[in-house]
Coordinates of C-alpha atoms in Angstrom, one line a residue:
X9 CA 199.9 83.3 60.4
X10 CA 196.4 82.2 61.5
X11 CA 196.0 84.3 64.2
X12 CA 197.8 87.1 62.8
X13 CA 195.0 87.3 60.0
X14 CA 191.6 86.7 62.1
X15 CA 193.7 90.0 64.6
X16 CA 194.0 92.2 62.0
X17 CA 190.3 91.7 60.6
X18 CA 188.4 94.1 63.5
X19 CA 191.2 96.3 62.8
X20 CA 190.5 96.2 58.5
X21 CA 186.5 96.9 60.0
X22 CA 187.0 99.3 61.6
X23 CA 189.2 101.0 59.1
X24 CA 186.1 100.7 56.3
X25 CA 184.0 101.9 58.6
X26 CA 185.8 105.0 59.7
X27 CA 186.0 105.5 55.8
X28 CA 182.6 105.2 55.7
X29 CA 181.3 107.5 57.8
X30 CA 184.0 110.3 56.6
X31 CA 182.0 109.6 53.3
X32 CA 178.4 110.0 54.7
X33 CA 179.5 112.6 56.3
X34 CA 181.1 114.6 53.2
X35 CA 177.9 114.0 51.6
X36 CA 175.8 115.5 54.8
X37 CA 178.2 118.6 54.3
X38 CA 177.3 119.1 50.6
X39 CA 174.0 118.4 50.8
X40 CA 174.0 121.1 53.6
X41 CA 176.2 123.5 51.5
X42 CA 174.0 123.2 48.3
X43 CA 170.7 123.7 50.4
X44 CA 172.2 127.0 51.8
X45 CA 173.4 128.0 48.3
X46 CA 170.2 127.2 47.2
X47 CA 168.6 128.9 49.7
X48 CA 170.7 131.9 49.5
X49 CA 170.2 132.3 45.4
X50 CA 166.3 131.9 45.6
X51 CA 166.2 134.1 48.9
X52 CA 168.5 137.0 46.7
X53 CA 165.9 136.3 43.8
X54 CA 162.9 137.5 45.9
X55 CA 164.6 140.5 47.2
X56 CA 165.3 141.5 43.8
X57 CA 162.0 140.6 42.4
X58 CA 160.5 143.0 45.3
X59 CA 162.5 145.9 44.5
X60 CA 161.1 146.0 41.0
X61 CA 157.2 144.8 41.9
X62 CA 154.6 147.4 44.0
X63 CA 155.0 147.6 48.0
X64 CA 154.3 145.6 50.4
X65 CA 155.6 143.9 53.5
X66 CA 159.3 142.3 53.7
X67 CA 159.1 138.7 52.9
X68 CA 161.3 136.3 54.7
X69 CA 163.1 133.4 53.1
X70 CA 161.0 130.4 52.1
X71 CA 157.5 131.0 53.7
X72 CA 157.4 134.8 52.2
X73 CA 154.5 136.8 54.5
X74 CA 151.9 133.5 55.0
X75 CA 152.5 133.5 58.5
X76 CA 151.6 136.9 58.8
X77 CA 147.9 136.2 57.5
X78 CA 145.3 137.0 60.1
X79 CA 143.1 134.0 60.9
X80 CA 139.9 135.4 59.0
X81 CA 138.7 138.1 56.8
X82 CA 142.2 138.6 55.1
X83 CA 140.5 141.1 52.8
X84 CA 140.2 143.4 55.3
X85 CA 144.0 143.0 56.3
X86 CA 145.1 143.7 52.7
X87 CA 142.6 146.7 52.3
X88 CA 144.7 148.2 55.8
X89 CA 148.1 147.7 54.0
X90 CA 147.0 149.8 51.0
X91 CA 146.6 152.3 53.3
X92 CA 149.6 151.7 55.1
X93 CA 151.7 151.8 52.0
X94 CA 149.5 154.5 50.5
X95 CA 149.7 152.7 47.5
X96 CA 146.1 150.8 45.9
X97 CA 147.9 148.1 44.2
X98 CA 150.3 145.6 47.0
X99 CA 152.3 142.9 46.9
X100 CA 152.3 139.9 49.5
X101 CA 154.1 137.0 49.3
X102 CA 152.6 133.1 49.3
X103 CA 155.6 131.3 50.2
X104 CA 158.3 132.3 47.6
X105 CA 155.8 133.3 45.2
X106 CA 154.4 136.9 45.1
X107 CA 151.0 137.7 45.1
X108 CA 149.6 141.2 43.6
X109 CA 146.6 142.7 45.6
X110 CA 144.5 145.2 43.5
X111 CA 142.7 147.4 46.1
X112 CA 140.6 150.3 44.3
X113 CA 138.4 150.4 40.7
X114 CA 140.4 152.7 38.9
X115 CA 143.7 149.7 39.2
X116 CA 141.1 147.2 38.7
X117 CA 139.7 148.5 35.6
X118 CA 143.4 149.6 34.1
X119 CA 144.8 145.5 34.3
X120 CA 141.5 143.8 34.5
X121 CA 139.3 145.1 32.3
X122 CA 141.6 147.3 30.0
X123 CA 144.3 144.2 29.5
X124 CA 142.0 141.7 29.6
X125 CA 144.1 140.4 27.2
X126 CA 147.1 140.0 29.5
X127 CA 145.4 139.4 32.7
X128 CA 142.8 136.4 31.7
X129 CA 144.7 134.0 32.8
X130 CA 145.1 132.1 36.1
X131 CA 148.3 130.9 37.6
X132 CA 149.1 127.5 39.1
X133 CA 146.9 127.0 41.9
X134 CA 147.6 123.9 44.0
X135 CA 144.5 123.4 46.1
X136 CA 141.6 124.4 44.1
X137 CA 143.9 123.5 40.9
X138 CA 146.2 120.7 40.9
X139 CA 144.1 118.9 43.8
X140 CA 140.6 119.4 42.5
X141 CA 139.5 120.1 39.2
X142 CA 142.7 121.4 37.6
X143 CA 142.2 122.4 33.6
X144 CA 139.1 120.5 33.1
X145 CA 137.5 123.3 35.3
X146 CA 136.8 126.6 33.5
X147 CA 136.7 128.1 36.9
X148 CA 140.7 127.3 36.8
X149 CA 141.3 126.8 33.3
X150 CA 144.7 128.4 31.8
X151 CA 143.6 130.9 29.3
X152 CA 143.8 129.6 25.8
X153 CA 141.5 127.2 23.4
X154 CA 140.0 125.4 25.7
X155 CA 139.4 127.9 27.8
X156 CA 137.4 129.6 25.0
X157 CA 135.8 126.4 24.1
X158 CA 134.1 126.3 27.7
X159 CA 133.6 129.6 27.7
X160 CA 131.6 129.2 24.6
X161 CA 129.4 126.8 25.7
X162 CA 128.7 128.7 29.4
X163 CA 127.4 131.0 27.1
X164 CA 125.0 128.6 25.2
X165 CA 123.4 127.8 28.6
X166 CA 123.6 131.3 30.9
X167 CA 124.9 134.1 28.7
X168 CA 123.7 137.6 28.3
X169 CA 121.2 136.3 25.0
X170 CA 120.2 133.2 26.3
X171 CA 119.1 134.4 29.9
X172 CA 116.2 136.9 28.8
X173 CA 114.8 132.9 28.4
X174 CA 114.7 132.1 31.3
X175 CA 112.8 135.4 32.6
X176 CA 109.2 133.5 33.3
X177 CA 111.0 130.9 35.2
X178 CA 112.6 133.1 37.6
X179 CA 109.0 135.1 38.2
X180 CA 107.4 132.1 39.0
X181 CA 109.9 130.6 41.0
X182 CA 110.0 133.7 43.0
X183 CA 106.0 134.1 43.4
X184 CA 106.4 130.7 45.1
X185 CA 109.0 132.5 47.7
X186 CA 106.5 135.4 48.7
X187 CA 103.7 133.0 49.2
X188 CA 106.1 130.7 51.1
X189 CA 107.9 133.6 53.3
X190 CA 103.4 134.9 53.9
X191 CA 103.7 131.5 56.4
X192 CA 107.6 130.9 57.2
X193 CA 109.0 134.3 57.2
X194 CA 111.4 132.7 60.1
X195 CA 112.9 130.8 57.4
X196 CA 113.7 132.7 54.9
X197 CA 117.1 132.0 54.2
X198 CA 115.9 128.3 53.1
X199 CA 113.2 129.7 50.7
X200 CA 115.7 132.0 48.9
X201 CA 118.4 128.7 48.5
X202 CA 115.4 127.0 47.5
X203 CA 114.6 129.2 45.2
X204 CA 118.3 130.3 43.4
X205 CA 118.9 126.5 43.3
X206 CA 115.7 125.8 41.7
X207 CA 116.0 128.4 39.0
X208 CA 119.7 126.9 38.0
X209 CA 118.1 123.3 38.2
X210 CA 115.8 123.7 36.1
X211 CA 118.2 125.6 33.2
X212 CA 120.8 123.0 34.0
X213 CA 118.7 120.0 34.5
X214 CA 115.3 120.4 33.5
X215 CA 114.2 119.7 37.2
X216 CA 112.5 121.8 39.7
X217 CA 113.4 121.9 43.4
X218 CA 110.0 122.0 45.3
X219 CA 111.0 122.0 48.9
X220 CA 113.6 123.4 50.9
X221 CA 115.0 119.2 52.2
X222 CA 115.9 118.3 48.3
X223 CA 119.3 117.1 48.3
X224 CA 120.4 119.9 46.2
X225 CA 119.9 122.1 48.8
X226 CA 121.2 119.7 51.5
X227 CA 124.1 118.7 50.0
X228 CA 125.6 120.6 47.4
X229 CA 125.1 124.0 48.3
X230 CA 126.5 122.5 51.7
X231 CA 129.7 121.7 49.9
X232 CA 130.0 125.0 48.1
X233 CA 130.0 126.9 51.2
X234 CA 132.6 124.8 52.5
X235 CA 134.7 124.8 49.5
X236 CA 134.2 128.3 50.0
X237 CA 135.4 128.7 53.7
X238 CA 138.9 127.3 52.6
X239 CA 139.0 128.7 49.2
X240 CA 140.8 131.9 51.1
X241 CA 144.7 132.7 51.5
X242 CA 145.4 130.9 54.7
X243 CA 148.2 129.6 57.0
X244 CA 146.5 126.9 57.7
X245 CA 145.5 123.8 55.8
X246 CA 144.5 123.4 52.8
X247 CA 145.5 126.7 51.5
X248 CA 148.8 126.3 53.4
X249 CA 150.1 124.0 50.3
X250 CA 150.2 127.2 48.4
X251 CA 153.2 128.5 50.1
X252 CA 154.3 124.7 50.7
X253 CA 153.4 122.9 47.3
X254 CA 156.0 120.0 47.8
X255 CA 153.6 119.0 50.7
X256 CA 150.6 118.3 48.1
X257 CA 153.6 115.6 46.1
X258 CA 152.6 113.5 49.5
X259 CA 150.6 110.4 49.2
X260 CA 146.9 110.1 49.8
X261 CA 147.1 108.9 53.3
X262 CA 149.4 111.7 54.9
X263 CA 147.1 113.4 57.0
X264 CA 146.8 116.9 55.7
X265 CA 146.0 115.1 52.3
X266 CA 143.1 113.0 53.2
X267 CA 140.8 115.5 52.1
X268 CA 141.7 115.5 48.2
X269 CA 140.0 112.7 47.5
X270 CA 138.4 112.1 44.2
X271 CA 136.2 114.9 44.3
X272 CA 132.6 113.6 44.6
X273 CA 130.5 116.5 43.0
X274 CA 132.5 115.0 39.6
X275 CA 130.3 112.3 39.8
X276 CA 127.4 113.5 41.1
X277 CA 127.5 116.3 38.7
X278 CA 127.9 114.4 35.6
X279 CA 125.5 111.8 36.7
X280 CA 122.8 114.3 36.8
X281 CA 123.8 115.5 33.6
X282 CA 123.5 112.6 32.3
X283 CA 120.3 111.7 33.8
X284 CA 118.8 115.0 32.0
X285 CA 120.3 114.1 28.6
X286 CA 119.1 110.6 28.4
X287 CA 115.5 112.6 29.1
X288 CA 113.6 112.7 26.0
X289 CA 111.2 115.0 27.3
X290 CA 113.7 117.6 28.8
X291 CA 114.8 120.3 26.9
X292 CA 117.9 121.5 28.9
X293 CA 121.5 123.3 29.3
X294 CA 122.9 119.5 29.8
X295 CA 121.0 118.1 26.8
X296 CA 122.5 121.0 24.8
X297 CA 126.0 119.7 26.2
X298 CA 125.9 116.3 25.6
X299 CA 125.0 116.8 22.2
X300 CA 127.9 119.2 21.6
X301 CA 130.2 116.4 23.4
X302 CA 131.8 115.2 20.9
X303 CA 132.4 117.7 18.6
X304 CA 134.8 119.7 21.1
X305 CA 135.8 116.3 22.8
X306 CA 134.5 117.0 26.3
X307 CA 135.6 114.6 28.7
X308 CA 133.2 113.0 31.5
X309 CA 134.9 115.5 34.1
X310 CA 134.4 118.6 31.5
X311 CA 130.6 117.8 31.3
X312 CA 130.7 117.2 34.6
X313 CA 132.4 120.7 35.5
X314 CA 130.3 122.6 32.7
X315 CA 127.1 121.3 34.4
X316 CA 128.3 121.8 38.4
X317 CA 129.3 125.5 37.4
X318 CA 125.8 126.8 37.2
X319 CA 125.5 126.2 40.9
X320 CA 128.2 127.9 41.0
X321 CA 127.1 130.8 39.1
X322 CA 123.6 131.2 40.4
X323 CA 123.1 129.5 43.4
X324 CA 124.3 130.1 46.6
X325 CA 125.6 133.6 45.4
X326 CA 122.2 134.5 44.6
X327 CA 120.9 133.2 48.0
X328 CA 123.4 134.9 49.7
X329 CA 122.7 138.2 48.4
X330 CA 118.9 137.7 49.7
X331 CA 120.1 137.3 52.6
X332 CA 122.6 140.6 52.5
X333 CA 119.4 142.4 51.3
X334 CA 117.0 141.4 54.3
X335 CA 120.1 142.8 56.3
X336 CA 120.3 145.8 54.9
X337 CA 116.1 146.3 55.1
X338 CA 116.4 145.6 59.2
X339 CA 119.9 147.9 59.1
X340 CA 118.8 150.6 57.7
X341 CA 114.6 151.5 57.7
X342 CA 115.1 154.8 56.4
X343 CA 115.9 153.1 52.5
X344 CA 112.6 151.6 52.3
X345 CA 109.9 154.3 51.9
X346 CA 111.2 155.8 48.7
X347 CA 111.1 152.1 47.1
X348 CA 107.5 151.4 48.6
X349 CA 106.3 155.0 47.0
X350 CA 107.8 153.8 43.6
X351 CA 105.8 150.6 43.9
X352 CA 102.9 151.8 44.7
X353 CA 102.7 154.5 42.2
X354 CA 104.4 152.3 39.1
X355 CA 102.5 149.0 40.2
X356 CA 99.9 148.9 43.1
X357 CA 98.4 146.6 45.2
X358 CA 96.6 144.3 42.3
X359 CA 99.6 142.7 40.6
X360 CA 103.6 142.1 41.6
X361 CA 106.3 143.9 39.9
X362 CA 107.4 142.4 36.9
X363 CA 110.6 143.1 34.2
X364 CA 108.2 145.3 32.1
X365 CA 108.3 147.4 35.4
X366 CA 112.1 147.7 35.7
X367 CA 112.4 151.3 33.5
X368 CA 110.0 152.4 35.9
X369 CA 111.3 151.0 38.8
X370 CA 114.7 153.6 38.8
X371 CA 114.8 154.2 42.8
X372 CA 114.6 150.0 43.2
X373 CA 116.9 149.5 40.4
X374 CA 119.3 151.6 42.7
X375 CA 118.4 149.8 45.6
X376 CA 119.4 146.6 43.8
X377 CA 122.7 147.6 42.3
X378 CA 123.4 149.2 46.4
X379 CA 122.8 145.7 47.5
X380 CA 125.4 144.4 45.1
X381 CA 128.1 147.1 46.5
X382 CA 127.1 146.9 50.1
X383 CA 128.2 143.6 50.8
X384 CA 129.5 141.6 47.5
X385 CA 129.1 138.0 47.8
X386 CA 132.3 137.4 46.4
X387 CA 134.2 139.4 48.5
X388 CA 138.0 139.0 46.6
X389 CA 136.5 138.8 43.0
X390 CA 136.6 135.0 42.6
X391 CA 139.9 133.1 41.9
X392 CA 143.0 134.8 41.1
X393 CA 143.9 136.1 37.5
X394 CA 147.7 136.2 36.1
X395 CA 148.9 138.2 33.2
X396 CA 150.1 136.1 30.5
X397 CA 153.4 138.0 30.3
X398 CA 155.6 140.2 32.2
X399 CA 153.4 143.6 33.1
X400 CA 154.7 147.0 33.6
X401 CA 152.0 149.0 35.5
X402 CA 153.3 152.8 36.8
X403 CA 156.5 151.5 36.8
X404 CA 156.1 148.5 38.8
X405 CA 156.5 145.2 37.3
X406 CA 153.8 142.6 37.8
X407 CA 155.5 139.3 36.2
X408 CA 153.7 136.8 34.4
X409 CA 151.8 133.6 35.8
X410 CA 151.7 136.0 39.0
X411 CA 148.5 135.4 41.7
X412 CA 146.6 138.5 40.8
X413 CA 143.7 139.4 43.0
X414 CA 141.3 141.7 42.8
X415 CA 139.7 143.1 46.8
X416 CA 136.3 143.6 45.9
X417 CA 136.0 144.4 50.0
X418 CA 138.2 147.4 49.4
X419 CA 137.1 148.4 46.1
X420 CA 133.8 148.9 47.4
X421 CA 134.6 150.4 50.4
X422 CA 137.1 153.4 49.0
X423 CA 135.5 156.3 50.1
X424 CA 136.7 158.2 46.8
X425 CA 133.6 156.2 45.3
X426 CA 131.7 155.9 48.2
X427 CA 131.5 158.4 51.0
X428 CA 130.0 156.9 54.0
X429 CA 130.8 153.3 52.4
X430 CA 129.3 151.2 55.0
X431 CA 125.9 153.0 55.0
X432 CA 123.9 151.3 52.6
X433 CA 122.4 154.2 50.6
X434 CA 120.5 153.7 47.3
X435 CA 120.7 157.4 46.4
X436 CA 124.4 157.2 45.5
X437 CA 123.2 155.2 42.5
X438 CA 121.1 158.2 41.6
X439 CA 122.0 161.3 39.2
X440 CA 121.4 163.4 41.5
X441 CA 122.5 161.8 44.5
X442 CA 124.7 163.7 47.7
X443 CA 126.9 160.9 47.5
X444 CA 126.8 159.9 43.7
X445 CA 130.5 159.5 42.3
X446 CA 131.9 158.8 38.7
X447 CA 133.2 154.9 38.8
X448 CA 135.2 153.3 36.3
X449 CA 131.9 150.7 34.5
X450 CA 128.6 151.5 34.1
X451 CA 127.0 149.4 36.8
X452 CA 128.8 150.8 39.2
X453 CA 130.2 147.8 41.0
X454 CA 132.5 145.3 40.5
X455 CA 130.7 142.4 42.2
X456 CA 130.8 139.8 39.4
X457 CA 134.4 140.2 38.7
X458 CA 136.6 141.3 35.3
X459 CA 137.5 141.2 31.8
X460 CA 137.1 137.5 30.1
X461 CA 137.2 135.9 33.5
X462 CA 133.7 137.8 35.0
X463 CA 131.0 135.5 36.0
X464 CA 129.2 133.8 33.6
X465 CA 126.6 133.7 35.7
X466 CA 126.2 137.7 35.7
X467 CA 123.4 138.4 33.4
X468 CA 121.2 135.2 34.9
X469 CA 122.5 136.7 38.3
X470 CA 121.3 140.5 38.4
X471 CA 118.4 139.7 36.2
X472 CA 117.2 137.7 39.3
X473 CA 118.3 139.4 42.0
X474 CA 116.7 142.4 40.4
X475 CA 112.9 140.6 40.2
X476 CA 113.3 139.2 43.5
X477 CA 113.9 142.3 45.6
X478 CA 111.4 144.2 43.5
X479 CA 109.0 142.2 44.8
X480 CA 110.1 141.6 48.1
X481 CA 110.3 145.5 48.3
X482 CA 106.6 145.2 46.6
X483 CA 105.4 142.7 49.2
X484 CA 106.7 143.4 52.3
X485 CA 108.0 145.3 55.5
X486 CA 111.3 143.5 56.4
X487 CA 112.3 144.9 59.7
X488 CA 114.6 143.7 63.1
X489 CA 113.3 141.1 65.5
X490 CA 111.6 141.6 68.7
X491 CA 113.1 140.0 71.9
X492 CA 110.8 138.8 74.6
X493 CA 110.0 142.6 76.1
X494 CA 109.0 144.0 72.5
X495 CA 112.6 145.6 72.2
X496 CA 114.0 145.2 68.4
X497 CA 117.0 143.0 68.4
X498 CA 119.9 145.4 66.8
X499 CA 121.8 143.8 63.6
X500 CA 125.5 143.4 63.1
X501 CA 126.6 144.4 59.3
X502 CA 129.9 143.0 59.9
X503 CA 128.7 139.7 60.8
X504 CA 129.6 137.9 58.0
X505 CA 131.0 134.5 57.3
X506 CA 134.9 134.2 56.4
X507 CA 134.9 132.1 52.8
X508 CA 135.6 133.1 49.2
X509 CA 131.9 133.8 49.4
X510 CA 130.2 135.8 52.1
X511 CA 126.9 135.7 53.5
X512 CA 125.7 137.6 56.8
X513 CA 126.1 134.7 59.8
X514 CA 122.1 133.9 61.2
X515 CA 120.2 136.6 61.9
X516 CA 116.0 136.4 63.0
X517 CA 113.8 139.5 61.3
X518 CA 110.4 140.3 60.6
X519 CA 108.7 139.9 57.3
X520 CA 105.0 141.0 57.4
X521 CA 102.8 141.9 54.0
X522 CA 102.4 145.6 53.7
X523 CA 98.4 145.1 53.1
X524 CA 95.5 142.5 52.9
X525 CA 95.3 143.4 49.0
X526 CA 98.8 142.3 48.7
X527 CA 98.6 139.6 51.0
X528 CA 95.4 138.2 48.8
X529 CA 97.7 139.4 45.4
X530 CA 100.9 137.0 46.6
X531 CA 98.6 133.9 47.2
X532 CA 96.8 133.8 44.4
X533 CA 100.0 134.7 42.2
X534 CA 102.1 131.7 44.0
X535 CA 99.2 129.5 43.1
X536 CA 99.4 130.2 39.8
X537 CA 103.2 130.0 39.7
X538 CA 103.5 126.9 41.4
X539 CA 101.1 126.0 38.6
X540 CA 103.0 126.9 35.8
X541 CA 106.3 125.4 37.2
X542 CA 104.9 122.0 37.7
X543 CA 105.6 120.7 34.5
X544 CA 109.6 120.8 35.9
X545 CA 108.3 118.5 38.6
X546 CA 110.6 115.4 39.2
X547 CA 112.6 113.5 41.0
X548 CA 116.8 112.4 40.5
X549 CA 117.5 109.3 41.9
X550 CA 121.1 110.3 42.4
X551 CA 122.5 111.7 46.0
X552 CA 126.0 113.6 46.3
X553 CA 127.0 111.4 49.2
X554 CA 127.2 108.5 47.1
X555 CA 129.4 108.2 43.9
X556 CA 126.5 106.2 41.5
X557 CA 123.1 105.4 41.3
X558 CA 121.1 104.5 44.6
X559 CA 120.3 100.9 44.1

């Protein structure tokens, strides 16, 4: 009986285990099944959701169009499937989510501007949402209360009202740029970040930024740019976690997550907020916030966000169109004589331009608002908007929460609007202008973006960028290097970077005074500038490449 029982037990093993398996493998099979099903259902709901939303290419299952992203500039990509569907407003799909591209200013102003209501929103953004700043952010804030609430108090510090404020800060902080650019024209992109950061420093902060190695300049508009380089529909990582979002569910350590840590510019923005406010002395936008705190609740990251946005808003954007601007001065010569006639007749050699000039000024206020078309810092209208409910726009259905962008590259570029689009001519911004056409806003351009979700920074923005190349205009020939044999070195106007924001890659030029009475009018203006702008003089004792305090 023994032996009988201790034979039969390999036999009773191997029976349980046969058993076994069958079961692991049943459940294999249904797990395989349901994931097909599954797969099947969702891949049916995209084709029918296509069928009833604009044109575009044919999505596959699961990963949608991503992979057929070019590896930079996909603005331009989307502007040549417009014109390969013949149709201004696209889809493309992220993944299994559609996205709705909104390529000329005639769509643009119909959902942006004229159902501003609908389209104010913005959907659920994983990299720049969920992994960053997420609804403490008005830059990706759902559109309701508390978007308002920030809204609001952008306004307090940088809207339309409050900026006419901050008009003798701006003139003095760019006196200081033509005296600087008089000795280091070769640097001229690190005066005019110098500059746009100082401006929003001092609103923000109550601190000027005196020299072109200040950490603001070093470090933060360092991280914009390369928040902006990813900021982009891409196949690659980050933004490939918008067509893959279970990938962001990942721990901190799996390697494509290792860059979403705790944002540091939360700290370092709030810490210099902070700084400010605890400033008896300093009579600033993050004063103004912390005393407003605690009646709409704003959390450490909120004040922090509030604060960090005017960098946003007025920094390297307004640097970066500088920079477009000198480009367009070596690019094209033949712009600059009518502007120099206007100066000289309006304002002469004895003083600069200032905003009393700007009715005057209507050939350089065309020049400016040409300089905004040209080449648009933000070259797919910031981040994404989403209607709020389901859409029905010429018959196609644009459902709510969907990735609405607007291509400001194509927008521009229609020559409907603009003939000859990449010539940068003023004169189309004249009445009488050969190439003046009817556009869907008074300005003329879209550059700043739409409906309740344009920049806040607009007004601050053009009001600048309007004094600035007045006087540069005023004050200068800008024209193309030399190489070594006295040959001007030709410009590219397509050499741009590839982020969210665009600015012209390096380029060398010439920047010489148009006369010794101007020459002697810019120094002894800068002197009295830097004068008037010392009382912002300080230091912050706070870095962005450390969390706190340097001890």
């Amino acid at each position: 009986m023994i032996s009988q029982k201790t034979s039969g037990e390999p036999v009773a093993a191997h029976l349980r285990q046969i058993v076994g398996n069958v079961g692991i493998v049943q459940v294999l099979l249904l797990l395989l099944a349901g994931g097909i099903l599954w797969l099947v259902v969702d891949y049916a709901r995209m084709l029918l959701l296509r069928r009833k939303m604009p044109p575009g290419p044919f999505p596959y299952p699961i990963i949608g169009n991503t992979f057929q992203l070019p590896d930079k500039k996909p603005w331009i990509y989307f502007e040549t499937l417009a014109k390969t569907y013949n149709s201004p407003i696209i889809t493309f799909w992220i993944g299994r989510n559609p996205t709705i591209w909104v390529n000329d200013a005639p769509t643009a102003s119909d959902l942006l501007d004229k159902r501003a209501a609908t389209f104010s929103s913005r959907p659920h953004m994983v990299v720049f949402g969920d992994l960053a700043f997420g609804q403490n952010s008005l830059v990706t804030m759902y559109y309701g209360d508390r978007f308002r609430v920030h809204r609001k108090l952008s306004h307090m510090g940088f809207g339309l009202q409050r900026v006419r404020e901050y008009q003798g800060l701006q003139s003095d902080e760019n006196k200081v740029v033509l005296k600087d650019l008089l000795t280091d024209g070769e640097n001229y992109v690190s005066h005019f970040e110098r500059y746009a950061a100082s401006v929003v420093s001092i609103i923000g902060y109550g601190r000027r930024i005196r020299n072109t190695t200040d950490p603001i300049i070093t470090e933060v508009i360092a991280l914009m740019q390369r928040a902006a380089e990813h900021n982009v529909p891409g196949k690659s990582f980050p933004m490939l976690l918008e067509t893959f979002p279970i990938l962001a569910k990942f721990p901190r350590w799996a390697p494509w997550m290792r860059r979403f840590r705790q944002p540091r510019a939360k700290n370092f923005f709030f810490a210099l907020a902070e700084e400010a406010a605890n400033d008896g002395d300093k009579d600033c936008y993050s004063k103004k916030l912390f005393e407003q705190g605690p009646k709409y609740n704003l959390s450490e990251m909120e004040l922090s966000t509030l604060s960090g946005n005017l960098f946003g808003a007025g920094s390297d954007t307004s640097s970066s169109t500088l920079i477009t601007f000198v480009l367009a001065c070596c690019a094209f010569p033949e712009a600059l004589p009518k502007a120099w006639e206007e100066l000289d007749r309006v304002v002469g050699p004895h003083r600069s331009p200032d905003f009393d000039d700007e009715a005057n000024l209507v050939y350089v206020k065309a020049f400016v608002k040409e300089v905004f078309r040209w080449r648009s810092v933000a070259i797919i209208g910031g981040q994404p908007h989403a209607p709020i409910q389901d859409e029905i726009y010429k018959g196609w259905l644009i459902p709510k929460n969907t990735w609405v962008q607007g291509n400001v590259w194509a927008i521009h570029r229609n020559e409907r609007e603009f003939p000859d689009p990449d010539r940068f001519d003023p004169e189309r911004y004249l009445k009488d202008g050969a190439n003046s056409r009817p556009f869907p806003n008074e300005r003329g351009y879209m550059t700043f973006g739409w409906g309740r979700r344009v920049c806040a920074g607009q007004a601050l923005a053009e009001q600048g960028t309007f004094i600035s190349i007045a006087r540069m205009l005023w004050a200068f020939k800008i024209r193309k290097a030399l190489d070594k044999s006295g040959k001007e070195i030709p410009v590219d106007i397509f050499d741009y970077t590839d982020g969210l924001n665009i600015r012209p890659n390096p380029f060398k030029c010439r920047i010489a005074p148009r006369g010794e009475e101007i020459r002697k009018t810019i120094e002894r203006e800068g002197k009295q500038a830097e004068e008037n702008l010392s009382i912002y003089n300080g230091e912050t004792k706070y870095r962005i490449t450390t969390y706190r305090a340097e001890e």
